[in-house]
PDB file of C-alpha atoms in Angstrom:
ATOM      1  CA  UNK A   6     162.968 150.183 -10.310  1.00 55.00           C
ATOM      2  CA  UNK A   7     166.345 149.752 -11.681  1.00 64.00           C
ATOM      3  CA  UNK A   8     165.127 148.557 -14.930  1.00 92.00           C
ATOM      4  CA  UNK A   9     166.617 144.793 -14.921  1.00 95.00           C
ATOM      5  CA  UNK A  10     164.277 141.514 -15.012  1.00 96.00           C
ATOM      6  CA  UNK A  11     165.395 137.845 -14.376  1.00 97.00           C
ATOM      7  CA  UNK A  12     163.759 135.225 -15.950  1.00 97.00           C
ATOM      8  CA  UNK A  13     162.915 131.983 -14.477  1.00 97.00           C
ATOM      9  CA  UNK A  14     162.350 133.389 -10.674  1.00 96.00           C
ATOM     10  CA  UNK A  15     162.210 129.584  -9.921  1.00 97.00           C
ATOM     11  CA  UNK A  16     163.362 126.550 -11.170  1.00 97.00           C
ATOM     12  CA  UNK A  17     163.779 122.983 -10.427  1.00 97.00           C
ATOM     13  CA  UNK A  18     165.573 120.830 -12.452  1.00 97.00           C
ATOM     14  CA  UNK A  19     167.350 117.294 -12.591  1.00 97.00           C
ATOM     15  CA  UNK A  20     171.442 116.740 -12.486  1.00 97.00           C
ATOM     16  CA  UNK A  21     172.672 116.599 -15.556  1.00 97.00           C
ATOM     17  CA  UNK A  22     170.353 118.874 -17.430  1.00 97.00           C
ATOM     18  CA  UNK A  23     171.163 121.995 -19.320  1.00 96.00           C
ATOM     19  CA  UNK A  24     169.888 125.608 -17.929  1.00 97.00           C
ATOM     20  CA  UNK A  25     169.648 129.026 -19.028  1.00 98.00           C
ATOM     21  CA  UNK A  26     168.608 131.804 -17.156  1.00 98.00           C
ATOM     22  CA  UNK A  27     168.002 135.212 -18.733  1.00 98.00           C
ATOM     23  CA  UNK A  28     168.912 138.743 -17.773  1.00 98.00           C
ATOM     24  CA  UNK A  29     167.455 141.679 -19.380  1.00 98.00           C
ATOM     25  CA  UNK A  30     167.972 145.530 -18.555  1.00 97.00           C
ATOM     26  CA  UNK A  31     166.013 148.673 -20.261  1.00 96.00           C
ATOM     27  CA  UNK A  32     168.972 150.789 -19.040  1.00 92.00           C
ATOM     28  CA  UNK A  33     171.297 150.696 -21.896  1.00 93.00           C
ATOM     29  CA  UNK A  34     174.379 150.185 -19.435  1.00 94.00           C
ATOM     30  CA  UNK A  35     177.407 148.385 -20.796  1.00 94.00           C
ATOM     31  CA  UNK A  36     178.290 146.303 -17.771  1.00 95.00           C
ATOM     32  CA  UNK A  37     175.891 143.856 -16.770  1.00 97.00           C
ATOM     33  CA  UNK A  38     176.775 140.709 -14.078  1.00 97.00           C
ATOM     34  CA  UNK A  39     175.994 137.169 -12.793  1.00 98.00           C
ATOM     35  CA  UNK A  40     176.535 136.277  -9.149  1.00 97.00           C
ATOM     36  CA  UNK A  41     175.423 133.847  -7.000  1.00 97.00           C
ATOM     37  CA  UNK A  42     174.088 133.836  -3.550  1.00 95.00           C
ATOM     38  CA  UNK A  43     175.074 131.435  -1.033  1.00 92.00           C
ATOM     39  CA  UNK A  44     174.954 130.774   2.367  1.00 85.00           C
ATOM     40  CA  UNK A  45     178.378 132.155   4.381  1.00 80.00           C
ATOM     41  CA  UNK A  46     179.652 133.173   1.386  1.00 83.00           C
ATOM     42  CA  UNK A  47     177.894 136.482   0.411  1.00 86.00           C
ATOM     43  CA  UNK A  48     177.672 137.008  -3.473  1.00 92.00           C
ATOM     44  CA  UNK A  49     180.391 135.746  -5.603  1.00 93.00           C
ATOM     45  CA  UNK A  50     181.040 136.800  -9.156  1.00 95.00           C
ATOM     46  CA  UNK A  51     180.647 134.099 -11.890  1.00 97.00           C
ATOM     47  CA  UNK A  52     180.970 136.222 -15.472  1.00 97.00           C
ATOM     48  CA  UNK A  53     181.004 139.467 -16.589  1.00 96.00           C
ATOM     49  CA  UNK A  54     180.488 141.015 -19.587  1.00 97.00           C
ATOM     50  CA  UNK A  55     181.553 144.905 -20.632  1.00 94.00           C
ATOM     51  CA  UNK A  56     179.605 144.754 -24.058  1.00 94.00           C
ATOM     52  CA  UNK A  57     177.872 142.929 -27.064  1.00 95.00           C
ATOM     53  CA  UNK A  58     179.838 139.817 -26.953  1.00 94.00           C
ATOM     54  CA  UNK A  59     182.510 140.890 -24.581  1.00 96.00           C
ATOM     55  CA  UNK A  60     182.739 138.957 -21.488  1.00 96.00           C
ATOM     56  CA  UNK A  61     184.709 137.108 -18.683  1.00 95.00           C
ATOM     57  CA  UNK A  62     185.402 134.922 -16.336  1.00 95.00           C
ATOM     58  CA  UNK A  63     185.059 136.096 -12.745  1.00 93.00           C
ATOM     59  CA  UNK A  64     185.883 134.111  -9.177  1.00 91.00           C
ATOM     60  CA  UNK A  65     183.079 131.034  -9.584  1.00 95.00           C
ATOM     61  CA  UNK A  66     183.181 130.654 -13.313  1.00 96.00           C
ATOM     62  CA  UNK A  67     183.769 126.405 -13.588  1.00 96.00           C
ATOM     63  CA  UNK A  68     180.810 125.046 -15.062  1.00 96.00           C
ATOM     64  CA  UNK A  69     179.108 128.334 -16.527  1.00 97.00           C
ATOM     65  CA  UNK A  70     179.146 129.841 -19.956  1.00 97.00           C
ATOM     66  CA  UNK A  71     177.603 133.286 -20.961  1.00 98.00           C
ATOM     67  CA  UNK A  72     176.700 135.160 -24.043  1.00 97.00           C
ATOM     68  CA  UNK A  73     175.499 138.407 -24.426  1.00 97.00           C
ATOM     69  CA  UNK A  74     174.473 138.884 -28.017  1.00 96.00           C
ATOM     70  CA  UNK A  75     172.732 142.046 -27.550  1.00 96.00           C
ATOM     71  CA  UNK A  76     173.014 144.875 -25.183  1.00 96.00           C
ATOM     72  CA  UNK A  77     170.096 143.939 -23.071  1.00 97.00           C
ATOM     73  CA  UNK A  78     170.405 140.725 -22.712  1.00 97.00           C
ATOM     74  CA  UNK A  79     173.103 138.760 -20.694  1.00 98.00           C
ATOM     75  CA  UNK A  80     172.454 134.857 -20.451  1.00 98.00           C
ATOM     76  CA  UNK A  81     174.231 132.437 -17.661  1.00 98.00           C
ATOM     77  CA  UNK A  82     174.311 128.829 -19.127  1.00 98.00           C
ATOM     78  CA  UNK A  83     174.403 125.803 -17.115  1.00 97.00           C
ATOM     79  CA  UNK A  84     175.392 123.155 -19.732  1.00 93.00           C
ATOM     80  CA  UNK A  85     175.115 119.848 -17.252  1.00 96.00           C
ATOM     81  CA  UNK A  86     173.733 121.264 -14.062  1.00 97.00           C
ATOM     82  CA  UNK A  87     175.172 119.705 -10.833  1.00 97.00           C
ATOM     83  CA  UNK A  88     173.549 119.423  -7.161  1.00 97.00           C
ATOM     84  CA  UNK A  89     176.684 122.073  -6.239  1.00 96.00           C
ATOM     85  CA  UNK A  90     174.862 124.204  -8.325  1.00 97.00           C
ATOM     86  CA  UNK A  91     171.735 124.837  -6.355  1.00 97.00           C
ATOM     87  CA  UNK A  92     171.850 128.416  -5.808  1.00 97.00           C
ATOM     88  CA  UNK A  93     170.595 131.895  -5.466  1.00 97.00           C
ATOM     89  CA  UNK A  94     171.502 133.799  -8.618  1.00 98.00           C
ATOM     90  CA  UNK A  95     171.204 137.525  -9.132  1.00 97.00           C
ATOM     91  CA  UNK A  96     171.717 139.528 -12.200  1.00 97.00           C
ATOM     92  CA  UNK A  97     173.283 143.180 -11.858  1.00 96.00           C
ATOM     93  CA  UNK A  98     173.483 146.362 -13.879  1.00 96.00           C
ATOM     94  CA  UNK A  99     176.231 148.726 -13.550  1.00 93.00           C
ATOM     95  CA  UNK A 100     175.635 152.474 -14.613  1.00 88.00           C
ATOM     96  CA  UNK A 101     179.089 154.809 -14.930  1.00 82.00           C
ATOM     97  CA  UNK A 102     178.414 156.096 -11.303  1.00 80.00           C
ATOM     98  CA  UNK A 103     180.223 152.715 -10.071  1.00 79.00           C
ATOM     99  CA  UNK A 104     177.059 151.220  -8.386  1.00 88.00           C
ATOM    100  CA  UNK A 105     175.482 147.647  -9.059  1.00 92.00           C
ATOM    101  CA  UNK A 106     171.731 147.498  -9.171  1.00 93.00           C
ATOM    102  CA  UNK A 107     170.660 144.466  -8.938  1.00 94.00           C
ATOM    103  CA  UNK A 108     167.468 141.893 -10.092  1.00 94.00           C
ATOM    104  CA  UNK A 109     165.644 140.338  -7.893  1.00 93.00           C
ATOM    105  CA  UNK A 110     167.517 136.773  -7.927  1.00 95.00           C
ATOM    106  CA  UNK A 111     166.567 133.353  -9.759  1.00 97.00           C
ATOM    107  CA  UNK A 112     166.096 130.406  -7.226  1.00 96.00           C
ATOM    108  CA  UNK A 113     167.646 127.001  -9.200  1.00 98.00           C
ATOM    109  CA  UNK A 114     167.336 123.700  -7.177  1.00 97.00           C
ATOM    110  CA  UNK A 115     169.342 120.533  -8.865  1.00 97.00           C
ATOM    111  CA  UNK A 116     168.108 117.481  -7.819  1.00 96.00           C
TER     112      UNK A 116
ATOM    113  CA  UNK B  12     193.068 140.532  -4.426  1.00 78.00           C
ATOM    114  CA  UNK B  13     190.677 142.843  -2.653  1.00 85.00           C
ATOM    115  CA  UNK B  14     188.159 141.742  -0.197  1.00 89.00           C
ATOM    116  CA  UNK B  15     185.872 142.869   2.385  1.00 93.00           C
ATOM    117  CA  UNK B  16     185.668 140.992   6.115  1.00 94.00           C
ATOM    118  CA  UNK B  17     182.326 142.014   7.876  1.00 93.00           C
ATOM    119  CA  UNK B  18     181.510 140.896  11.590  1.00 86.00           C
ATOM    120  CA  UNK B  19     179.908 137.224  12.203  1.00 84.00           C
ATOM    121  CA  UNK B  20     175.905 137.164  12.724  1.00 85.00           C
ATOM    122  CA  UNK B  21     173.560 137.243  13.481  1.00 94.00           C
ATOM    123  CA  UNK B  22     172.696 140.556  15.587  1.00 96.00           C
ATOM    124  CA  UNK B  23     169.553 140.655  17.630  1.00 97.00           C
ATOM    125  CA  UNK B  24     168.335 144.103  18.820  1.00 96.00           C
ATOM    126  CA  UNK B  25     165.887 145.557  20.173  1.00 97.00           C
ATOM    127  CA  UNK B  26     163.993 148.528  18.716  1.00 97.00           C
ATOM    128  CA  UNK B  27     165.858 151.589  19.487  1.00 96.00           C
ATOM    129  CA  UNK B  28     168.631 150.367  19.683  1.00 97.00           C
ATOM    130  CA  UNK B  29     172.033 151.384  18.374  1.00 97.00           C
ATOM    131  CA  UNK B  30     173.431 149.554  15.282  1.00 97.00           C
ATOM    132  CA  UNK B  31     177.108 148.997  14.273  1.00 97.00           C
ATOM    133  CA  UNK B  32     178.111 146.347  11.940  1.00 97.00           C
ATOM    134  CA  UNK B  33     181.498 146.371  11.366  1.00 97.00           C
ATOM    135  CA  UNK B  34     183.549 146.021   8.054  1.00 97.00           C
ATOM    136  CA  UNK B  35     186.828 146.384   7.399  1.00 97.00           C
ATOM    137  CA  UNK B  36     188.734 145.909   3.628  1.00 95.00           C
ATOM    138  CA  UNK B  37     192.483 144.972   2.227  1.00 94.00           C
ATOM    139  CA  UNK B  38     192.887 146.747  -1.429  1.00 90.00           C
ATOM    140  CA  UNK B  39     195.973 147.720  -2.848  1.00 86.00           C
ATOM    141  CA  UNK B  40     194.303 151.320  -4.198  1.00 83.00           C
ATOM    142  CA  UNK B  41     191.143 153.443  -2.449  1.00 86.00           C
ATOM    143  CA  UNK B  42     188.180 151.696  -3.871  1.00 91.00           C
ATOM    144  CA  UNK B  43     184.762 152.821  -3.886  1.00 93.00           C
ATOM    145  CA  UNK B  44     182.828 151.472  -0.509  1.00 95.00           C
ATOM    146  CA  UNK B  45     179.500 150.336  -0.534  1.00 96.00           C
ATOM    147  CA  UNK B  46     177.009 148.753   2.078  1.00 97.00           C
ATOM    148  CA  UNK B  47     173.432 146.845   0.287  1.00 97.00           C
ATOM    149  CA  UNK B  48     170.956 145.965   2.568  1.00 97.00           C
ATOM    150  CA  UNK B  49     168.453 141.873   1.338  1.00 95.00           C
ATOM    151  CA  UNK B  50     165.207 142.072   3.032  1.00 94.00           C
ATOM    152  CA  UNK B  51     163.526 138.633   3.241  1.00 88.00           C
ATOM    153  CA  UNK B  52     162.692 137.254  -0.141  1.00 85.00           C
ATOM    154  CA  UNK B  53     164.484 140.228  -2.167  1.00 88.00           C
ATOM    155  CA  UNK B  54     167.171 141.194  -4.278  1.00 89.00           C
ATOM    156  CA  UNK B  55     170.193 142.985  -2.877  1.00 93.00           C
ATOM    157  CA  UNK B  56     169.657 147.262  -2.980  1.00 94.00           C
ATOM    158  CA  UNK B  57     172.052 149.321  -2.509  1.00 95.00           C
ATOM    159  CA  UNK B  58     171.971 151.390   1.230  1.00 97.00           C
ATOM    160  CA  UNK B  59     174.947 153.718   1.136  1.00 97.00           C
ATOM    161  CA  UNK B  60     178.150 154.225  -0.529  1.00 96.00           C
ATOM    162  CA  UNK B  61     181.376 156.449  -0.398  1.00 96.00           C
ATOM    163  CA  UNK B  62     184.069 156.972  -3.195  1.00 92.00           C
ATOM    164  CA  UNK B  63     187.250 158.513  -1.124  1.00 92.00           C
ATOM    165  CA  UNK B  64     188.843 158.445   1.864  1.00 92.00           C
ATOM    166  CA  UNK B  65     186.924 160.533   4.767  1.00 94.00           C
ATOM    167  CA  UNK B  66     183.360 160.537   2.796  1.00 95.00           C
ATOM    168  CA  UNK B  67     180.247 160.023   4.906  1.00 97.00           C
ATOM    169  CA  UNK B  68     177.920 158.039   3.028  1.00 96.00           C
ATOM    170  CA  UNK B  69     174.066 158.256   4.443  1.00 97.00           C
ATOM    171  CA  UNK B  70     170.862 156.757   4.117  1.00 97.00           C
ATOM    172  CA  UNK B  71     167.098 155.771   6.068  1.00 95.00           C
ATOM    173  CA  UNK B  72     168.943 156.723   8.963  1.00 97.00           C
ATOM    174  CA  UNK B  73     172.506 154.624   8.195  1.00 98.00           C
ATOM    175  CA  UNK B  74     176.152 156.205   8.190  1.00 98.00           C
ATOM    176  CA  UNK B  75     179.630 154.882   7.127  1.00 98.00           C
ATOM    177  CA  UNK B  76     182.272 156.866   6.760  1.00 97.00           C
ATOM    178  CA  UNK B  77     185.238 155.491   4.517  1.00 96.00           C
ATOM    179  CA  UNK B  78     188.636 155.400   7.316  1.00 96.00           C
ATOM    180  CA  UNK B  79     191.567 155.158   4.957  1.00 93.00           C
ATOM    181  CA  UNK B  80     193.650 155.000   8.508  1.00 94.00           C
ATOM    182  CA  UNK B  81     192.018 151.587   9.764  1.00 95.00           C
ATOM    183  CA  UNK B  82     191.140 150.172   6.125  1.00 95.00           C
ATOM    184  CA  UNK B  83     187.276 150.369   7.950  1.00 96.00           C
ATOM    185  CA  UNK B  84     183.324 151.026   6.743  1.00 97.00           C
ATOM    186  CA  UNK B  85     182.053 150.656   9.587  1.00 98.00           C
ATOM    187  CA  UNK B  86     177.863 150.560   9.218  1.00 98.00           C
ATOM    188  CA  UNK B  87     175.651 152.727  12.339  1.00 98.00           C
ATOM    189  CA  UNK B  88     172.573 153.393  13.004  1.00 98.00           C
ATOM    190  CA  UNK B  89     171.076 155.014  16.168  1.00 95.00           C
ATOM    191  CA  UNK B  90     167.957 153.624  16.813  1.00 95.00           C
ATOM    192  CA  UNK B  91     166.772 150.764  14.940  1.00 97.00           C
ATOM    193  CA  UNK B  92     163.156 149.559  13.810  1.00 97.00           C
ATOM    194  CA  UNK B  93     161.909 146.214  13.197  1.00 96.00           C
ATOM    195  CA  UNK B  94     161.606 147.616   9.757  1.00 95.00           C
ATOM    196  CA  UNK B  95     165.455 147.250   9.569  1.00 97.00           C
ATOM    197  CA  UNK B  96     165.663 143.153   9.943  1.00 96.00           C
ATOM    198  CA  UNK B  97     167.406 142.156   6.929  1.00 96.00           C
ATOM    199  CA  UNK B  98     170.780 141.095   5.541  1.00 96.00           C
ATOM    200  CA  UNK B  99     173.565 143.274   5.264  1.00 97.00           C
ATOM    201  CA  UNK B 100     176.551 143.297   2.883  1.00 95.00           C
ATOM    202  CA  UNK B 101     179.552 145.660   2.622  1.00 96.00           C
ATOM    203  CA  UNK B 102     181.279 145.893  -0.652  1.00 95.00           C
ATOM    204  CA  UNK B 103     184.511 147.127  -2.148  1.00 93.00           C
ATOM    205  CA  UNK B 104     184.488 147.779  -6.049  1.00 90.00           C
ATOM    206  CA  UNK B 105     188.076 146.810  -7.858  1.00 80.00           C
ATOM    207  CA  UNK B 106     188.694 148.068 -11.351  1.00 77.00           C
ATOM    208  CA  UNK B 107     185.248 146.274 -12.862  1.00 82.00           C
ATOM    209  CA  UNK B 108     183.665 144.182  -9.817  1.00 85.00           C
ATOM    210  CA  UNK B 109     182.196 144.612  -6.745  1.00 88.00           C
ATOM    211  CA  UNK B 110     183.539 142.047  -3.965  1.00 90.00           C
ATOM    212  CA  UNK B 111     180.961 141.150  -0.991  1.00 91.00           C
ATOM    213  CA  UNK B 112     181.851 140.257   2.661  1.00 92.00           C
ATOM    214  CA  UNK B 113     179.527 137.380   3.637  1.00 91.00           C
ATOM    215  CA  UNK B 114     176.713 139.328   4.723  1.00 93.00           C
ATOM    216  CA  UNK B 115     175.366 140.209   8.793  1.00 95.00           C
ATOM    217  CA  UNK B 116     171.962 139.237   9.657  1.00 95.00           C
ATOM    218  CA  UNK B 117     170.098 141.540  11.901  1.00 97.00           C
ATOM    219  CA  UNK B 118     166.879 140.900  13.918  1.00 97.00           C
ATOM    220  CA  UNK B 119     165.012 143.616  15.198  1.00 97.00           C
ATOM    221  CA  UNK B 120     162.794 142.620  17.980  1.00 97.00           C
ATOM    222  CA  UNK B 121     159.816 144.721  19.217  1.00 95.00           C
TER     223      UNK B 121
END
């Protein structure tokens, strides 16, 4: 158990609507992630963050917004979800031995 | 920038089988090399990894060993179970991200 929960698992939800999914970690690690999962296209990185209000952008970050106000928690923001959306997203952790570990994924479906 | 190409699924094998998946990476330095294994429903864990050139990472029965000379990772194993159907990713980590090929599906038949 790496110590990292995502909150929802599952979601459905209408274009046009706002969502937030939640990462949280009991590991105390500085780096946390958001990728998503898609078909063809393994996982791609949308933000980063390397501390309390420290983050980035990564490959896939158009349409996303982050915050991480606190060391456990990381939150990925959809402010007007689109269809192009509908994705597979998974949270990681990233200790100093280089590694990700990895939650077990949020499904989001935009209708 | 860096990347990762793995081979095109999906593999079907038959138990007992031998395994190779093959990955091969472009990077400007020696990254750190990683293969993660998705079972069905599941997040992504980590299988194996190796941090310099000529390390033999290991695990369950899985070897890659990091070839600085053919920019390779190649993933083996030498007799597969069913147990072993799953996705499988290789990864190269860059500075402050790890960047995934697009994943090989394996099918283990009985």
């Amino acid at each position: 158990d790496a110590g990292i929960t995502q909150s929802p698992r599952h979601k459905v939800t209408e274009t046009g609507t706002p969502v937030t999914l939640r990462c949280h970690q009991t590991e105390n690690h500085r780096y946390m992630y958001w990728y998503r999962q898609d078909p063809g296209h393994g996982l791609r990185l949308i933000h980063y963050s390397y501390g309390v209000k420290d983050t980035d952008k990564g490959e896939v970050s158009d349409g996303y917004s982050v915050s991480r106000s606190k060391t456990e928690d990381f939150l990925l923001t959809l402010e007007s979800a689109t269809s192009s959306q509908t994705s597979v997203y998974f949270c990681a952790i990233r200790p100093d031995t280089g590694e990700l570990f990895f939650g077990e994924g949020s499904r989001l479906t935009v209708l | 920038g860096d990347s990762v190409t793995q081979m095109e699924g999906p593999v079907t094998l038959s138990e007992e089988a031998f395994l190779t998946i093959n990955c091969t990476y472009t990077a400007t330095g020696y990254p750190s090399l990683f293969w993660y294994v998705q079972y069905p429903g599941e997040g992504l864990q980590l299988l194996l990894k190796a941090t310099k050139a000529d390390d033999k990472g290991s695990n369950k029965g899985f070897e890659a060993t990091y070839r600085k000379e053919t920019t390779s990772f190649h993933l083996e194993k030498g007799s597969v179970q069913v147990s072993d159907s799953a996705v499988y990713f290789c990864a190269l980590f860059d500075d402050y991200k790890l960047s995934f090929g697009a994943g090989t599906t394996v099918t283990v038949r009985a």
